[in-house]
Amino acid sequence: MTRLSKVSFSKLAAPGKGVSVVLAGTDLALGPIAGEVASKLEGGLERAAGIAGFKGKKKSMMNLIAPGGTGLDRLIAFGIGGPDELQLEDWRAFGGAVLAELQKSKTETATVVLEGPAGYEISAEAVAEFAMGAKLRAYVFDTYKSKKAEDETEKDLSLTIAVADPRAAKKAWGVADAVAEGVILARDLVNEPPNVLGPVEFADKARELEKLGVEVEILGEKEMKKLKMAALLGVAQGSTRPPRLAVMRWNGGKKNSAPVALVGKGVVFDTGGISIKPAAGMDEMKGDMGGAAAVVGAMRAIAGRNAKANVIGVIGLVENMPDGNAQRPGDIVTAMSGTTIEILNTDAEGRLVLADALWYTQEKYKPAIMIDLATLTGAVLVALGNHNAGLFSNDEDLAGNLLAAAKASGEPLWRLPLSKDYDKLIDTPNADVKNVGGRWAGSITAAQFLQRFANDVPWAHLDIAGTAFGAPKDDISQSWASGYGVRLLNQLVADHYE
Ligand code: BES
Ligand code: MN
Ligand code: ZN
């Protein structure tokens, strides 16, 4: 697989060798540089376009090999459609689509001329989104492919992007590249096999953010026992691998301003526990730490771009296993908040982990807002499939800001309701609350459960069970793990908290 090893920016000029990509608008509208290249072809480009039916439609492509008179090995005309329809997310998708075409051509260097025809504006941000799309598209998880070195198609691609203002593009890329690195980190964490990435190893990965200036603190079993986190510890007790709670703090904002708190479900593997899951597809439960991965990825992005905000990330790391010491259906535990929880299904474990993580976060850090991310329910897949994460919130402003950030980042959210009537579904005669509702509205009753541990802090819960992994491949992701949530959280912080 061709990897993207380098992205650099240069001044606009007509490339005279190698592989080059130029943009074409609707009806084959070309910018000055593309026009210059085309003129060397003496009408060949127009003729080829006529034969191929290439009209510059959005994401259409025409690939000319060794076009005479240009000196190029390959000229790819990439369609961008009309100027009015172009959004930042289009540039991200273009970057992905162009990268895929370059991978097919097996070249080691390529120049993309990012210059629109007259009337098209390509901002530095659009250039950066293009580069981000290429970088995310190039991602592959092949750590455990021992034969890859023998594959002759294994190549590194160095991409040069020629733009009107390379300095501005470079600056914008500095920011976008940090975000892309965060997405890639989240993907790697979710893709890693569960034997390699247990709670301790995951916490070590969080610790690595210290290199970027993030303060990291890791609580072990002893500390959590002292804090009376019996809900989280109850899930962990069926595993021989001990739990961890990792706290990451980025202090880029004003000294005394309350932080944004991000909380993640980090179940490194979810067998269901004693309420064990069926065998088919259980391997996918290695991704049940997708919420924690998104939080670590978001912290990576925020620290990497030096965000002027105070952000903390808290992740509860456990493994849900069924051994002789595992918790049973019928057990009653007392969470850190003092709330007693009757466990009726040990497979509803994520909410137990988050109950203590949320309570600890709001009590200790008094955040301005608190957002948790969790691969929490299969029911959210029934409701929304792979294309939207479920949003729940006790706060209208926060919900609105998140929906706006979802639109801007291209990581979609759909809001679902919370109410007293749903909340009643998790009452039980035996304790303060039970950990499962009835058959219906499974994602909502899970969210109602979490709300009881948010303690009136403006809070939102994102159920990412359908979006964190297993979503269809697209222009910017060919990976099982999508890294969903990193761009969304980064956008929210950028737009509202710095
Ligand atoms: N981790 C699962 C949810 C999940 C399912 C994530 C599919 C991704 C894909 C969660 O811990 C779980 O098992 N939830 C149960 C809850 C039920 C027991 C109330 C579920 O969704 O079936
Ligand atoms: Mn479960
Ligand atoms: Zn789970």
Coordinates of N, CA and C and ligand atoms in Angstrom, one line a residue, residues 265 270 272 277 284-285 288 320 345 347-351 375-379 381 435-438 442 464-466 469, ligand 1:
K265 N -15.6 6.2 27.5 CA -15.8 4.7 27.9 C -14.6 4.0 27.3
D270 N -15.2 -6.2 25.6 CA -16.5 -6.4 26.2 C -17.1 -7.8 25.8
G272 N -19.4 -9.1 27.6 CA -20.7 -9.1 28.2 C -20.6 -9.5 29.6
K277 N -22.0 -12.4 25.7 CA -22.5 -12.1 24.4 C -22.4 -13.4 23.5
E284 N -15.5 -7.7 17.5 CA -15.7 -6.3 17.3 C -15.7 -5.5 18.6
M285 N -15.9 -6.3 19.7 CA -15.9 -5.6 21.0 C -14.5 -5.2 21.5
D288 N -14.6 -1.5 21.9 CA -15.5 -0.9 22.9 C -14.8 0.2 23.8
N320 N -14.3 -6.2 30.4 CA -15.5 -6.9 30.9 C -15.4 -8.4 30.6
N345 N -28.0 -6.8 34.2 CA -27.3 -7.3 33.0 C -25.9 -6.9 33.0
D347 N -23.8 -7.0 30.8 CA -23.4 -6.5 29.5 C -23.7 -5.0 29.4
A348 N -24.5 -4.5 30.3 CA -24.7 -3.0 30.3 C -23.6 -2.4 31.2
E349 N -22.3 -2.6 30.8 CA -21.2 -2.2 31.7 C -20.7 -0.8 31.5
G350 N -20.8 -0.3 30.2 CA -20.3 1.0 29.9 C -20.8 2.1 30.8
R351 N -22.1 2.0 31.1 CA -22.7 3.0 31.9 C -22.2 3.0 33.3
T375 N -19.2 3.9 23.1 CA -19.9 2.9 22.3 C -20.8 2.1 23.2
L376 N -22.0 2.8 23.5 CA -22.8 2.4 24.7 C -23.8 1.4 24.4
T377 N -24.5 1.5 23.2 CA -25.7 0.6 23.0 C -25.8 0.2 21.5
G378 N -26.1 -1.1 21.4 CA -26.5 -1.6 20.1 C -27.7 -0.9 19.5
A379 N -28.5 -0.5 20.5 CA -29.8 0.2 20.1 C -29.6 1.4 19.2
L381 N -27.5 1.8 17.0 CA -27.3 1.3 15.6 C -28.6 1.0 14.9
N435 N -29.4 -1.1 36.1 CA -28.5 -0.7 35.0 C -29.1 -1.0 33.6
V436 N -30.3 -1.6 33.5 CA -30.9 -1.7 32.2 C -32.4 -1.3 32.3
G437 N -32.9 -0.7 31.2 CA -34.3 -0.4 31.2 C -35.0 -1.7 30.6
G438 N -36.2 -1.5 30.0 CA -36.9 -2.6 29.4 C -36.4 -2.9 28.0
G442 N -33.6 1.6 24.2 CA -32.4 1.2 24.9 C -31.3 2.3 25.0
I464 N -21.6 6.5 20.4 CA -20.9 6.4 19.1 C -20.7 4.9 18.7
A465 N -21.7 4.0 19.2 CA -21.6 2.6 18.9 C -21.7 2.3 17.4
G466 N -22.4 3.2 16.7 CA -22.5 3.0 15.2 C -21.5 3.7 14.4
F469 N -16.7 2.4 14.8 CA -16.0 1.4 14.0 C -17.1 0.7 13.2
Ligands
BES1 N1 -20.5 -2.3 24.0 C1 -21.9 -2.7 23.9 C2 -22.6 -1.9 22.9 C3 -22.3 -2.0 21.5 C4 -22.9 -2.9 20.7 C5 -21.3 -1.3 20.9 C6 -22.6 -3.1 19.3 C7 -21.0 -1.4 19.6 C8 -21.6 -2.3 18.8 C9 -22.5 -2.4 25.3 O1 -21.7 -2.6 26.4 C10 -23.6 -3.4 25.4 O2 -23.4 -4.6 25.5 N2 -24.9 -2.9 25.5 C11 -26.0 -3.7 25.5 C12 -27.0 -3.1 26.5 C13 -28.1 -4.0 27.0 C14 -27.5 -5.2 27.8 C15 -29.0 -3.2 27.8 C16 -26.6 -3.8 24.2 O3 -26.6 -2.8 23.4 O4 -27.1 -4.9 23.8

